[in-house]
Amino acid sequence: SQQGEEDPQALSIQEGENATMNCSYKTSINNLQWYRQNSGRGLVHLILIRSNEREKHSGRLRVTLDTSKKSSSLLITASRAADTASYFCATDAVSDDYKLSFGAGTTVTVRA
Amino acid sequence: DSGVTQTPKHLITATGQRVTLRCSPRSGDLSVYWYQQSLDQGLQFLIQYYNGEERAKGNILERFSAQQFPDLHSELNLSSLELGDSALYFCASSVVGRGAGEQFFGPGTRLTVL
């Protein structure tokens, strides 16, 4: 079963616009990670935020974490065509921290 | 390039057959994870090995098995294949023994069962 659920399932934006996607999860976690997957290829780690952190930045990426709501958001600013990909959140539950549970992903299309 | 290699890239086989997928982790990584990605099930964790020992099991079928060798490469064996086993199989590696850390994914093996 999947711990995280992303919203929306799909997102289409114009180049230069910001893209925001959300992830909700069910149980208490140690960390939450975001990964990117280009079509049919391996996942690439983007950012990890610990349960005691509220916000983290990496380049054009901004991640927030609200453990009280069991949710996280990923913001990509000034999007580029190369950002077209699927984005997944992944969590490791406190009760089961050997496993990463991935959500179903958000498919982002950046139009030129 | 993540540094994780997987072979083969593509595999086409028939129902009832057995196949072996191979993974070499990044240099220095002791943990290897196997995942299955399909359209209907999404990305599912199958199993983790750490320094040769099984560390965690996920939604791995009894028809599937894996092992990690002394040189740290890993193999995933899939037997009595069914049409529903058609999927992308990813291997990932990490330094840490727990699933909490950053994982580096290989390019995947696309398995098609006819």
mmCIF file with all atom_site columns, C-alpha atoms in Angstrom:
data_model
loop_
_atom_site.group_PDB
_atom_site.id
_atom_site.type_symbol
_atom_site.label_atom_id
_atom_site.label_alt_id
_atom_site.label_comp_id
_atom_site.label_asym_id
_atom_site.label_entity_id
_atom_site.label_seq_id
_atom_site.pdbx_PDB_ins_code
_atom_site.Cartn_x
_atom_site.Cartn_y
_atom_site.Cartn_z
_atom_site.occupancy
_atom_site.B_iso_or_equiv
_atom_site.pdbx_formal_charge
_atom_site.auth_seq_id
_atom_site.auth_comp_id
_atom_site.auth_asym_id
_atom_site.auth_atom_id
_atom_site.pdbx_PDB_model_num
ATOM 1   C CA . SER A 1 1   ? 0.000  0.000   0.000   1.00 0.00 ? 1   SER A CA 1
ATOM 2   C CA . GLN A 1 2   ? 1.130  3.550   -0.628  1.00 0.00 ? 2   GLN A CA 1
ATOM 3   C CA . GLN A 1 3   ? 1.763  5.851   2.271   1.00 0.00 ? 3   GLN A CA 1
ATOM 4   C CA . GLY A 1 4   ? 1.818  9.080   0.319   1.00 0.00 ? 4   GLY A CA 1
ATOM 5   C CA . GLU A 1 5   ? -0.670 10.533  -2.098  1.00 0.00 ? 5   GLU A CA 1
ATOM 6   C CA . GLU A 1 6   ? 0.201  13.390  -4.429  1.00 0.00 ? 6   GLU A CA 1
ATOM 7   C CA . ASP A 1 7   ? -2.151 16.037  -5.601  1.00 0.00 ? 7   ASP A CA 1
ATOM 8   C CA . PRO A 1 8   ? -2.819 16.934  -8.350  1.00 0.00 ? 8   PRO A CA 1
ATOM 9   C CA . GLN A 1 9   ? -2.290 13.819  -10.457 1.00 0.00 ? 9   GLN A CA 1
ATOM 10  C CA . ALA A 1 10  ? -1.287 15.985  -13.395 1.00 0.00 ? 10  ALA A CA 1
ATOM 11  C CA . LEU A 1 11  ? -0.258 19.587  -13.895 1.00 0.00 ? 11  LEU A CA 1
ATOM 12  C CA . SER A 1 12  ? 0.334  21.566  -17.080 1.00 0.00 ? 12  SER A CA 1
ATOM 13  C CA . ILE A 1 13  ? 2.019  24.954  -16.883 1.00 0.00 ? 13  ILE A CA 1
ATOM 14  C CA . GLN A 1 14  ? 3.752  27.495  -19.101 1.00 0.00 ? 14  GLN A CA 1
ATOM 15  C CA . GLU A 1 15  ? 7.506  27.836  -19.020 1.00 0.00 ? 15  GLU A CA 1
ATOM 16  C CA . GLY A 1 16  ? 8.488  30.397  -16.403 1.00 0.00 ? 16  GLY A CA 1
ATOM 17  C CA . GLU A 1 17  ? 5.496  29.714  -14.180 1.00 0.00 ? 17  GLU A CA 1
ATOM 18  C CA . ASN A 1 18  ? 5.667  28.072  -10.786 1.00 0.00 ? 18  ASN A CA 1
ATOM 19  C CA . ALA A 1 19  ? 4.491  24.509  -10.182 1.00 0.00 ? 19  ALA A CA 1
ATOM 20  C CA . THR A 1 20  ? 3.147  23.374  -6.849  1.00 0.00 ? 20  THR A CA 1
ATOM 21  C CA . MET A 1 21  ? 2.283  19.842  -5.895  1.00 0.00 ? 21  MET A CA 1
ATOM 22  C CA . ASN A 1 22  ? 1.196  18.367  -2.598  1.00 0.00 ? 22  ASN A CA 1
ATOM 23  C CA . CYS A 1 23  ? 1.738  15.109  -0.781  1.00 0.00 ? 23  CYS A CA 1
ATOM 24  C CA . SER A 1 24  ? -0.322 13.718  2.061   1.00 0.00 ? 24  SER A CA 1
ATOM 25  C CA . TYR A 1 25  ? 0.651  10.735  4.142   1.00 0.00 ? 25  TYR A CA 1
ATOM 26  C CA . LYS A 1 26  ? -0.971 8.639   6.813   1.00 0.00 ? 26  LYS A CA 1
ATOM 27  C CA . THR A 1 27  ? 1.418  7.781   9.625   1.00 0.00 ? 27  THR A CA 1
ATOM 28  C CA . SER A 1 28  ? 4.179  9.514   11.560  1.00 0.00 ? 28  SER A CA 1
ATOM 29  C CA . ILE A 1 29  ? 7.392  9.746   9.606   1.00 0.00 ? 29  ILE A CA 1
ATOM 30  C CA . ASN A 1 30  ? 11.108 10.204  10.117  1.00 0.00 ? 30  ASN A CA 1
ATOM 31  C CA . ASN A 1 31  ? 11.731 11.955  6.814   1.00 0.00 ? 31  ASN A CA 1
ATOM 32  C CA . LEU A 1 32  ? 9.996  12.866  3.608   1.00 0.00 ? 32  LEU A CA 1
ATOM 33  C CA . GLN A 1 33  ? 11.764 12.872  0.272   1.00 0.00 ? 33  GLN A CA 1
ATOM 34  C CA . TRP A 1 34  ? 10.890 14.092  -3.202  1.00 0.00 ? 34  TRP A CA 1
ATOM 35  C CA . TYR A 1 35  ? 12.056 12.319  -6.339  1.00 0.00 ? 35  TYR A CA 1
ATOM 36  C CA . ARG A 1 36  ? 11.764 13.129  -10.031 1.00 0.00 ? 36  ARG A CA 1
ATOM 37  C CA . GLN A 1 37  ? 11.305 10.591  -12.797 1.00 0.00 ? 37  GLN A CA 1
ATOM 38  C CA . ASN A 1 38  ? 11.665 11.374  -16.457 1.00 0.00 ? 38  ASN A CA 1
ATOM 39  C CA . SER A 1 39  ? 9.559  9.153   -18.650 1.00 0.00 ? 39  SER A CA 1
ATOM 40  C CA . GLY A 1 40  ? 10.509 5.499   -18.182 1.00 0.00 ? 40  GLY A CA 1
ATOM 41  C CA . ARG A 1 41  ? 13.790 6.308   -16.480 1.00 0.00 ? 41  ARG A CA 1
ATOM 42  C CA . GLY A 1 42  ? 15.151 5.894   -12.975 1.00 0.00 ? 42  GLY A CA 1
ATOM 43  C CA . LEU A 1 43  ? 14.140 8.178   -10.137 1.00 0.00 ? 43  LEU A CA 1
ATOM 44  C CA . VAL A 1 44  ? 16.377 11.056  -9.170  1.00 0.00 ? 44  VAL A CA 1
ATOM 45  C CA . HIS A 1 45  ? 16.506 12.271  -5.586  1.00 0.00 ? 45  HIS A CA 1
ATOM 46  C CA . LEU A 1 46  ? 15.614 15.957  -5.269  1.00 0.00 ? 46  LEU A CA 1
ATOM 47  C CA . ILE A 1 47  ? 15.408 16.811  -1.607  1.00 0.00 ? 47  ILE A CA 1
ATOM 48  C CA . LEU A 1 48  ? 14.978 15.286  1.844   1.00 0.00 ? 48  LEU A CA 1
ATOM 49  C CA . ILE A 1 49  ? 13.228 17.064  4.693   1.00 0.00 ? 49  ILE A CA 1
ATOM 50  C CA . ARG A 1 50  ? 13.348 15.711  8.212   1.00 0.00 ? 50  ARG A CA 1
ATOM 51  C CA . SER A 1 51  ? 10.300 15.521  10.430  1.00 0.00 ? 51  SER A CA 1
ATOM 52  C CA . ASN A 1 52  ? 11.640 18.302  12.665  1.00 0.00 ? 52  ASN A CA 1
ATOM 53  C CA . GLU A 1 53  ? 12.112 20.680  9.710   1.00 0.00 ? 53  GLU A CA 1
ATOM 54  C CA . ARG A 1 54  ? 9.391  22.881  8.277   1.00 0.00 ? 54  ARG A CA 1
ATOM 55  C CA . GLU A 1 55  ? 10.926 24.201  5.089   1.00 0.00 ? 55  GLU A CA 1
ATOM 56  C CA . LYS A 1 56  ? 13.887 23.439  2.880   1.00 0.00 ? 56  LYS A CA 1
ATOM 57  C CA . HIS A 1 57  ? 15.279 24.956  -0.290  1.00 0.00 ? 57  HIS A CA 1
ATOM 58  C CA . SER A 1 58  ? 17.449 23.562  -3.043  1.00 0.00 ? 58  SER A CA 1
ATOM 59  C CA . GLY A 1 59  ? 17.984 25.766  -6.078  1.00 0.00 ? 59  GLY A CA 1
ATOM 60  C CA . ARG A 1 60  ? 14.563 26.392  -7.621  1.00 0.00 ? 60  ARG A CA 1
ATOM 61  C CA . LEU A 1 61  ? 12.918 23.859  -5.313  1.00 0.00 ? 61  LEU A CA 1
ATOM 62  C CA . ARG A 1 62  ? 11.145 24.687  -2.088  1.00 0.00 ? 62  ARG A CA 1
ATOM 63  C CA . VAL A 1 63  ? 9.706  21.973  0.117   1.00 0.00 ? 63  VAL A CA 1
ATOM 64  C CA . THR A 1 64  ? 7.491  22.464  3.127   1.00 0.00 ? 64  THR A CA 1
ATOM 65  C CA . LEU A 1 65  ? 6.435  19.917  5.691   1.00 0.00 ? 65  LEU A CA 1
ATOM 66  C CA . ASP A 1 66  ? 3.498  20.144  8.078   1.00 0.00 ? 66  ASP A CA 1
ATOM 67  C CA . THR A 1 67  ? 3.584  17.133  10.350  1.00 0.00 ? 67  THR A CA 1
ATOM 68  C CA . SER A 1 68  ? 0.395  18.172  12.142  1.00 0.00 ? 68  SER A CA 1
ATOM 69  C CA . LYS A 1 69  ? -1.482 17.904  8.844   1.00 0.00 ? 69  LYS A CA 1
ATOM 70  C CA . LYS A 1 70  ? 0.695  15.055  7.577   1.00 0.00 ? 70  LYS A CA 1
ATOM 71  C CA . SER A 1 71  ? 1.353  16.898  4.373   1.00 0.00 ? 71  SER A CA 1
ATOM 72  C CA . SER A 1 72  ? 4.160  18.315  2.297   1.00 0.00 ? 72  SER A CA 1
ATOM 73  C CA . SER A 1 73  ? 4.395  20.535  -0.739  1.00 0.00 ? 73  SER A CA 1
ATOM 74  C CA . LEU A 1 74  ? 6.965  20.869  -3.480  1.00 0.00 ? 74  LEU A CA 1
ATOM 75  C CA . LEU A 1 75  ? 7.266  24.173  -5.300  1.00 0.00 ? 75  LEU A CA 1
ATOM 76  C CA . ILE A 1 76  ? 9.280  24.480  -8.478  1.00 0.00 ? 76  ILE A CA 1
ATOM 77  C CA . THR A 1 77  ? 9.872  28.113  -9.352  1.00 0.00 ? 77  THR A CA 1
ATOM 78  C CA . ALA A 1 78  ? 10.497 29.541  -12.820 1.00 0.00 ? 78  ALA A CA 1
ATOM 79  C CA . SER A 1 79  ? 9.796  26.203  -14.478 1.00 0.00 ? 79  SER A CA 1
ATOM 80  C CA . ARG A 1 80  ? 11.661 25.051  -17.551 1.00 0.00 ? 80  ARG A CA 1
ATOM 81  C CA . ALA A 1 81  ? 10.849 22.491  -20.248 1.00 0.00 ? 81  ALA A CA 1
ATOM 82  C CA . ALA A 1 82  ? 13.427 20.202  -18.631 1.00 0.00 ? 82  ALA A CA 1
ATOM 83  C CA . ASP A 1 83  ? 11.265 20.090  -15.496 1.00 0.00 ? 83  ASP A CA 1
ATOM 84  C CA . THR A 1 84  ? 8.709  18.024  -17.410 1.00 0.00 ? 84  THR A CA 1
ATOM 85  C CA . ALA A 1 85  ? 8.615  14.796  -15.415 1.00 0.00 ? 85  ALA A CA 1
ATOM 86  C CA . SER A 1 86  ? 6.736  12.882  -12.751 1.00 0.00 ? 86  SER A CA 1
ATOM 87  C CA . TYR A 1 87  ? 7.362  13.885  -9.171  1.00 0.00 ? 87  TYR A CA 1
ATOM 88  C CA . PHE A 1 88  ? 7.002  11.479  -6.264  1.00 0.00 ? 88  PHE A CA 1
ATOM 89  C CA . CYS A 1 89  ? 7.022  11.957  -2.541  1.00 0.00 ? 89  CYS A CA 1
ATOM 90  C CA . ALA A 1 90  ? 8.424  9.146   -0.433  1.00 0.00 ? 90  ALA A CA 1
ATOM 91  C CA . THR A 1 91  ? 8.191  8.610   3.289   1.00 0.00 ? 91  THR A CA 1
ATOM 92  C CA . ASP A 1 92  ? 9.729  6.322   5.828   1.00 0.00 ? 92  ASP A CA 1
ATOM 93  C CA . ALA A 1 93  ? 7.308  5.677   8.624   1.00 0.00 ? 93  ALA A CA 1
ATOM 94  C CA . VAL A 1 94  ? 8.487  5.772   12.223  1.00 0.00 ? 94  VAL A CA 1
ATOM 95  C CA . SER A 1 95  ? 6.937  2.333   12.682  1.00 0.00 ? 95  SER A CA 1
ATOM 96  C CA . ASP A 1 96  ? 8.657  0.883   9.619   1.00 0.00 ? 96  ASP A CA 1
ATOM 97  C CA . ASP A 1 97  ? 11.717 2.950   8.842   1.00 0.00 ? 97  ASP A CA 1
ATOM 98  C CA . TYR A 1 98  ? 13.522 0.454   6.678   1.00 0.00 ? 98  TYR A CA 1
ATOM 99  C CA . LYS A 1 99  ? 11.096 1.056   3.845   1.00 0.00 ? 99  LYS A CA 1
ATOM 100 C CA . LEU A 1 100 ? 10.408 4.014   1.613   1.00 0.00 ? 100 LEU A CA 1
ATOM 101 C CA . SER A 1 101 ? 6.783  4.282   0.580   1.00 0.00 ? 101 SER A CA 1
ATOM 102 C CA . PHE A 1 102 ? 6.143  6.208   -2.605  1.00 0.00 ? 102 PHE A CA 1
ATOM 103 C CA . GLY A 1 103 ? 3.029  8.053   -3.645  1.00 0.00 ? 103 GLY A CA 1
ATOM 104 C CA . ALA A 1 104 ? 1.417  7.731   -7.062  1.00 0.00 ? 104 ALA A CA 1
ATOM 105 C CA . GLY A 1 105 ? 3.155  10.840  -8.338  1.00 0.00 ? 105 GLY A CA 1
ATOM 106 C CA . THR A 1 106 ? 2.273  14.111  -10.022 1.00 0.00 ? 106 THR A CA 1
ATOM 107 C CA . THR A 1 107 ? 2.953  14.382  -13.733 1.00 0.00 ? 107 THR A CA 1
ATOM 108 C CA . VAL A 1 108 ? 4.151  17.863  -14.620 1.00 0.00 ? 108 VAL A CA 1
ATOM 109 C CA . THR A 1 109 ? 4.197  19.137  -18.185 1.00 0.00 ? 109 THR A CA 1
ATOM 110 C CA . VAL A 1 110 ? 5.948  22.427  -18.861 1.00 0.00 ? 110 VAL A CA 1
ATOM 111 C CA . ARG A 1 111 ? 4.868  24.006  -22.144 1.00 0.00 ? 111 ARG A CA 1
ATOM 112 C CA . ALA A 1 112 ? 7.353  26.124  -24.065 1.00 0.00 ? 112 ALA A CA 1
ATOM 113 C CA . ASP B 2 1   ? 24.257 8.960   -14.069 1.00 0.00 ? 1   ASP B CA 1
ATOM 114 C CA . SER B 2 2   ? 23.477 7.677   -10.574 1.00 0.00 ? 2   SER B CA 1
ATOM 115 C CA . GLY B 2 3   ? 26.311 5.155   -10.500 1.00 0.00 ? 3   GLY B CA 1
ATOM 116 C CA . VAL B 2 4   ? 23.840 2.279   -10.120 1.00 0.00 ? 4   VAL B CA 1
ATOM 117 C CA . THR B 2 5   ? 23.828 -0.159  -13.011 1.00 0.00 ? 5   THR B CA 1
ATOM 118 C CA . GLN B 2 6   ? 21.151 -2.641  -13.946 1.00 0.00 ? 6   GLN B CA 1
ATOM 119 C CA . THR B 2 7   ? 21.126 -5.365  -16.543 1.00 0.00 ? 7   THR B CA 1
ATOM 120 C CA . PRO B 2 8   ? 19.463 -6.155  -18.790 1.00 0.00 ? 8   PRO B CA 1
ATOM 121 C CA . LYS B 2 9   ? 17.637 -2.998  -19.882 1.00 0.00 ? 9   LYS B CA 1
ATOM 122 C CA . HIS B 2 10  ? 14.853 -4.928  -21.524 1.00 0.00 ? 10  HIS B CA 1
ATOM 123 C CA . LEU B 2 11  ? 13.643 -8.475  -21.072 1.00 0.00 ? 11  LEU B CA 1
ATOM 124 C CA . ILE B 2 12  ? 10.890 -10.195 -22.997 1.00 0.00 ? 12  ILE B CA 1
ATOM 125 C CA . THR B 2 13  ? 9.834  -13.632 -21.895 1.00 0.00 ? 13  THR B CA 1
ATOM 126 C CA . ALA B 2 14  ? 6.866  -15.968 -21.721 1.00 0.00 ? 14  ALA B CA 1
ATOM 127 C CA . THR B 2 15  ? 4.523  -16.889 -18.913 1.00 0.00 ? 15  THR B CA 1
ATOM 128 C CA . GLY B 2 16  ? 5.858  -19.598 -16.656 1.00 0.00 ? 16  GLY B CA 1
ATOM 129 C CA . GLN B 2 17  ? 9.470  -18.696 -17.285 1.00 0.00 ? 17  GLN B CA 1
ATOM 130 C CA . ARG B 2 18  ? 12.141 -17.563 -14.827 1.00 0.00 ? 18  ARG B CA 1
ATOM 131 C CA . VAL B 2 19  ? 14.384 -14.521 -15.175 1.00 0.00 ? 19  VAL B CA 1
ATOM 132 C CA . THR B 2 20  ? 17.198 -12.900 -13.218 1.00 0.00 ? 20  THR B CA 1
ATOM 133 C CA . LEU B 2 21  ? 17.710 -9.176  -12.963 1.00 0.00 ? 21  LEU B CA 1
ATOM 134 C CA . ARG B 2 22  ? 21.065 -7.861  -11.890 1.00 0.00 ? 22  ARG B CA 1
ATOM 135 C CA . CYS B 2 23  ? 22.061 -4.713  -10.037 1.00 0.00 ? 23  CYS B CA 1
ATOM 136 C CA . SER B 2 24  ? 25.396 -3.193  -9.111  1.00 0.00 ? 24  SER B CA 1
ATOM 137 C CA . PRO B 2 25  ? 25.174 -0.474  -6.459  1.00 0.00 ? 25  PRO B CA 1
ATOM 138 C CA . ARG B 2 26  ? 27.166 2.731   -6.323  1.00 0.00 ? 26  ARG B CA 1
ATOM 139 C CA . SER B 2 27  ? 30.679 2.314   -5.080  1.00 0.00 ? 27  SER B CA 1
ATOM 140 C CA . GLY B 2 28  ? 30.623 2.381   -1.288  1.00 0.00 ? 28  GLY B CA 1
ATOM 141 C CA . ASP B 2 29  ? 26.886 1.788   -0.894  1.00 0.00 ? 29  ASP B CA 1
ATOM 142 C CA . LEU B 2 30  ? 26.049 -1.200  1.245   1.00 0.00 ? 30  LEU B CA 1
ATOM 143 C CA . SER B 2 31  ? 22.265 -1.185  0.843   1.00 0.00 ? 31  SER B CA 1
ATOM 144 C CA . VAL B 2 32  ? 20.392 -2.360  -2.206  1.00 0.00 ? 32  VAL B CA 1
ATOM 145 C CA . TYR B 2 33  ? 16.654 -1.941  -2.666  1.00 0.00 ? 33  TYR B CA 1
ATOM 146 C CA . TRP B 2 34  ? 14.394 -3.466  -5.305  1.00 0.00 ? 34  TRP B CA 1
ATOM 147 C CA . TYR B 2 35  ? 11.219 -1.799  -6.530  1.00 0.00 ? 35  TYR B CA 1
ATOM 148 C CA . GLN B 2 36  ? 8.531  -2.718  -9.009  1.00 0.00 ? 36  GLN B CA 1
ATOM 149 C CA . GLN B 2 37  ? 6.777  0.013   -10.971 1.00 0.00 ? 37  GLN B CA 1
ATOM 150 C CA . SER B 2 38  ? 3.599  -0.728  -12.887 1.00 0.00 ? 38  SER B CA 1
ATOM 151 C CA . LEU B 2 39  ? 0.789  1.469   -14.135 1.00 0.00 ? 39  LEU B CA 1
ATOM 152 C CA . ASP B 2 40  ? -1.811 0.036   -11.797 1.00 0.00 ? 40  ASP B CA 1
ATOM 153 C CA . GLN B 2 41  ? 0.285  -0.467  -8.635  1.00 0.00 ? 41  GLN B CA 1
ATOM 154 C CA . GLY B 2 42  ? 2.683  2.460   -8.872  1.00 0.00 ? 42  GLY B CA 1
ATOM 155 C CA . LEU B 2 43  ? 6.125  2.152   -7.317  1.00 0.00 ? 43  LEU B CA 1
ATOM 156 C CA . GLN B 2 44  ? 6.195  -0.713  -4.846  1.00 0.00 ? 44  GLN B CA 1
ATOM 157 C CA . PHE B 2 45  ? 9.050  -1.579  -2.520  1.00 0.00 ? 45  PHE B CA 1
ATOM 158 C CA . LEU B 2 46  ? 9.987  -5.227  -2.817  1.00 0.00 ? 46  LEU B CA 1
ATOM 159 C CA . ILE B 2 47  ? 13.007 -5.961  -0.660  1.00 0.00 ? 47  ILE B CA 1
ATOM 160 C CA . GLN B 2 48  ? 16.158 -4.469  0.847   1.00 0.00 ? 48  GLN B CA 1
ATOM 161 C CA . TYR B 2 49  ? 19.553 -5.990  1.472   1.00 0.00 ? 49  TYR B CA 1
ATOM 162 C CA . TYR B 2 50  ? 22.253 -4.474  3.612   1.00 0.00 ? 50  TYR B CA 1
ATOM 163 C CA . ASN B 2 51  ? 25.794 -5.784  3.371   1.00 0.00 ? 51  ASN B CA 1
ATOM 164 C CA . GLY B 2 52  ? 24.629 -9.193  2.240   1.00 0.00 ? 52  GLY B CA 1
ATOM 165 C CA . GLU B 2 53  ? 21.751 -9.638  4.645   1.00 0.00 ? 53  GLU B CA 1
ATOM 166 C CA . GLU B 2 54  ? 18.056 -9.181  4.067   1.00 0.00 ? 54  GLU B CA 1
ATOM 167 C CA . ARG B 2 55  ? 16.960 -6.067  5.980   1.00 0.00 ? 55  ARG B CA 1
ATOM 168 C CA . ALA B 2 56  ? 13.364 -5.424  5.011   1.00 0.00 ? 56  ALA B CA 1
ATOM 169 C CA . LYS B 2 57  ? 10.640 -6.973  2.939   1.00 0.00 ? 57  LYS B CA 1
ATOM 170 C CA . GLY B 2 58  ? 7.805  -5.247  1.197   1.00 0.00 ? 58  GLY B CA 1
ATOM 171 C CA . ASN B 2 59  ? 5.205  -6.481  -1.242  1.00 0.00 ? 59  ASN B CA 1
ATOM 172 C CA . ILE B 2 60  ? 7.365  -9.213  -2.676  1.00 0.00 ? 60  ILE B CA 1
ATOM 173 C CA . LEU B 2 61  ? 5.625  -12.286 -4.016  1.00 0.00 ? 61  LEU B CA 1
ATOM 174 C CA . GLU B 2 62  ? 6.765  -15.757 -2.959  1.00 0.00 ? 62  GLU B CA 1
ATOM 175 C CA . ARG B 2 63  ? 7.648  -16.415 -6.597  1.00 0.00 ? 63  ARG B CA 1
ATOM 176 C CA . PHE B 2 64  ? 10.252 -13.670 -6.336  1.00 0.00 ? 64  PHE B CA 1
ATOM 177 C CA . SER B 2 65  ? 13.516 -13.888 -4.455  1.00 0.00 ? 65  SER B CA 1
ATOM 178 C CA . ALA B 2 66  ? 16.633 -11.823 -4.173  1.00 0.00 ? 66  ALA B CA 1
ATOM 179 C CA . GLN B 2 67  ? 20.103 -11.956 -2.782  1.00 0.00 ? 67  GLN B CA 1
ATOM 180 C CA . GLN B 2 68  ? 23.120 -9.735  -2.316  1.00 0.00 ? 68  GLN B CA 1
ATOM 181 C CA . PHE B 2 69  ? 26.541 -11.175 -2.971  1.00 0.00 ? 69  PHE B CA 1
ATOM 182 C CA . PRO B 2 70  ? 29.846 -10.503 -1.157  1.00 0.00 ? 70  PRO B CA 1
ATOM 183 C CA . ASP B 2 71  ? 30.831 -7.983  -3.834  1.00 0.00 ? 71  ASP B CA 1
ATOM 184 C CA . LEU B 2 72  ? 27.528 -6.213  -2.978  1.00 0.00 ? 72  LEU B CA 1
ATOM 185 C CA . HIS B 2 73  ? 25.857 -6.698  -6.327  1.00 0.00 ? 73  HIS B CA 1
ATOM 186 C CA . SER B 2 74  ? 22.333 -8.016  -6.094  1.00 0.00 ? 74  SER B CA 1
ATOM 187 C CA . GLU B 2 75  ? 20.092 -10.233 -8.161  1.00 0.00 ? 75  GLU B CA 1
ATOM 188 C CA . LEU B 2 76  ? 16.320 -10.400 -8.244  1.00 0.00 ? 76  LEU B CA 1
ATOM 189 C CA . ASN B 2 77  ? 14.922 -13.716 -9.394  1.00 0.00 ? 77  ASN B CA 1
ATOM 190 C CA . LEU B 2 78  ? 11.394 -13.862 -10.757 1.00 0.00 ? 78  LEU B CA 1
ATOM 191 C CA . SER B 2 79  ? 9.906  -17.288 -11.422 1.00 0.00 ? 79  SER B CA 1
ATOM 192 C CA . SER B 2 80  ? 6.673  -18.754 -12.735 1.00 0.00 ? 80  SER B CA 1
ATOM 193 C CA . LEU B 2 81  ? 6.123  -15.457 -14.466 1.00 0.00 ? 81  LEU B CA 1
ATOM 194 C CA . GLU B 2 82  ? 2.625  -14.169 -15.067 1.00 0.00 ? 82  GLU B CA 1
ATOM 195 C CA . LEU B 2 83  ? 1.357  -11.473 -17.388 1.00 0.00 ? 83  LEU B CA 1
ATOM 196 C CA . GLY B 2 84  ? 0.850  -9.211  -14.394 1.00 0.00 ? 84  GLY B CA 1
ATOM 197 C CA . ASP B 2 85  ? 4.562  -9.295  -13.598 1.00 0.00 ? 85  ASP B CA 1
ATOM 198 C CA . SER B 2 86  ? 5.226  -7.086  -16.610 1.00 0.00 ? 86  SER B CA 1
ATOM 199 C CA . ALA B 2 87  ? 6.661  -3.909  -15.127 1.00 0.00 ? 87  ALA B CA 1
ATOM 200 C CA . LEU B 2 88  ? 9.713  -1.750  -14.668 1.00 0.00 ? 88  LEU B CA 1
ATOM 201 C CA . TYR B 2 89  ? 12.010 -3.128  -11.999 1.00 0.00 ? 89  TYR B CA 1
ATOM 202 C CA . PHE B 2 90  ? 14.321 -0.665  -10.321 1.00 0.00 ? 90  PHE B CA 1
ATOM 203 C CA . CYS B 2 91  ? 17.255 -1.192  -8.092  1.00 0.00 ? 91  CYS B CA 1
ATOM 204 C CA . ALA B 2 92  ? 18.424 1.559   -5.787  1.00 0.00 ? 92  ALA B CA 1
ATOM 205 C CA . SER B 2 93  ? 21.344 1.826   -3.435  1.00 0.00 ? 93  SER B CA 1
ATOM 206 C CA . SER B 2 94  ? 22.260 3.906   -0.436  1.00 0.00 ? 94  SER B CA 1
ATOM 207 C CA . VAL B 2 95  ? 24.994 4.209   2.117   1.00 0.00 ? 95  VAL B CA 1
ATOM 208 C CA . VAL B 2 96  ? 22.761 3.779   5.126   1.00 0.00 ? 96  VAL B CA 1
ATOM 209 C CA . GLY B 2 97  ? 21.144 0.588   6.267   1.00 0.00 ? 97  GLY B CA 1
ATOM 210 C CA . ARG B 2 98  ? 17.787 2.201   6.898   1.00 0.00 ? 98  ARG B CA 1
ATOM 211 C CA . GLY B 2 99  ? 15.333 3.425   4.306   1.00 0.00 ? 99  GLY B CA 1
ATOM 212 C CA . ALA B 2 100 ? 15.536 6.941   5.662   1.00 0.00 ? 100 ALA B CA 1
ATOM 213 C CA . GLY B 2 101 ? 18.356 8.146   3.490   1.00 0.00 ? 101 GLY B CA 1
ATOM 214 C CA . GLU B 2 102 ? 18.690 9.306   -0.045  1.00 0.00 ? 102 GLU B CA 1
ATOM 215 C CA . GLN B 2 103 ? 18.480 6.463   -2.509  1.00 0.00 ? 103 GLN B CA 1
ATOM 216 C CA . PHE B 2 104 ? 20.179 6.352   -5.891  1.00 0.00 ? 104 PHE B CA 1
ATOM 217 C CA . PHE B 2 105 ? 18.180 4.593   -8.559  1.00 0.00 ? 105 PHE B CA 1
ATOM 218 C CA . GLY B 2 106 ? 19.390 2.602   -11.506 1.00 0.00 ? 106 GLY B CA 1
ATOM 219 C CA . PRO B 2 107 ? 17.900 2.992   -14.999 1.00 0.00 ? 107 PRO B CA 1
ATOM 220 C CA . GLY B 2 108 ? 15.627 -0.007  -14.506 1.00 0.00 ? 108 GLY B CA 1
ATOM 221 C CA . THR B 2 109 ? 14.879 -3.245  -16.296 1.00 0.00 ? 109 THR B CA 1
ATOM 222 C CA . ARG B 2 110 ? 11.695 -3.324  -18.341 1.00 0.00 ? 110 ARG B CA 1
ATOM 223 C CA . LEU B 2 111 ? 10.200 -6.799  -18.126 1.00 0.00 ? 111 LEU B CA 1
ATOM 224 C CA . THR B 2 112 ? 7.544  -7.859  -20.599 1.00 0.00 ? 112 THR B CA 1
ATOM 225 C CA . VAL B 2 113 ? 5.820  -11.178 -20.033 1.00 0.00 ? 113 VAL B CA 1
ATOM 226 C CA . LEU B 2 114 ? 3.934  -12.466 -23.071 1.00 0.00 ? 114 LEU B CA 1
#
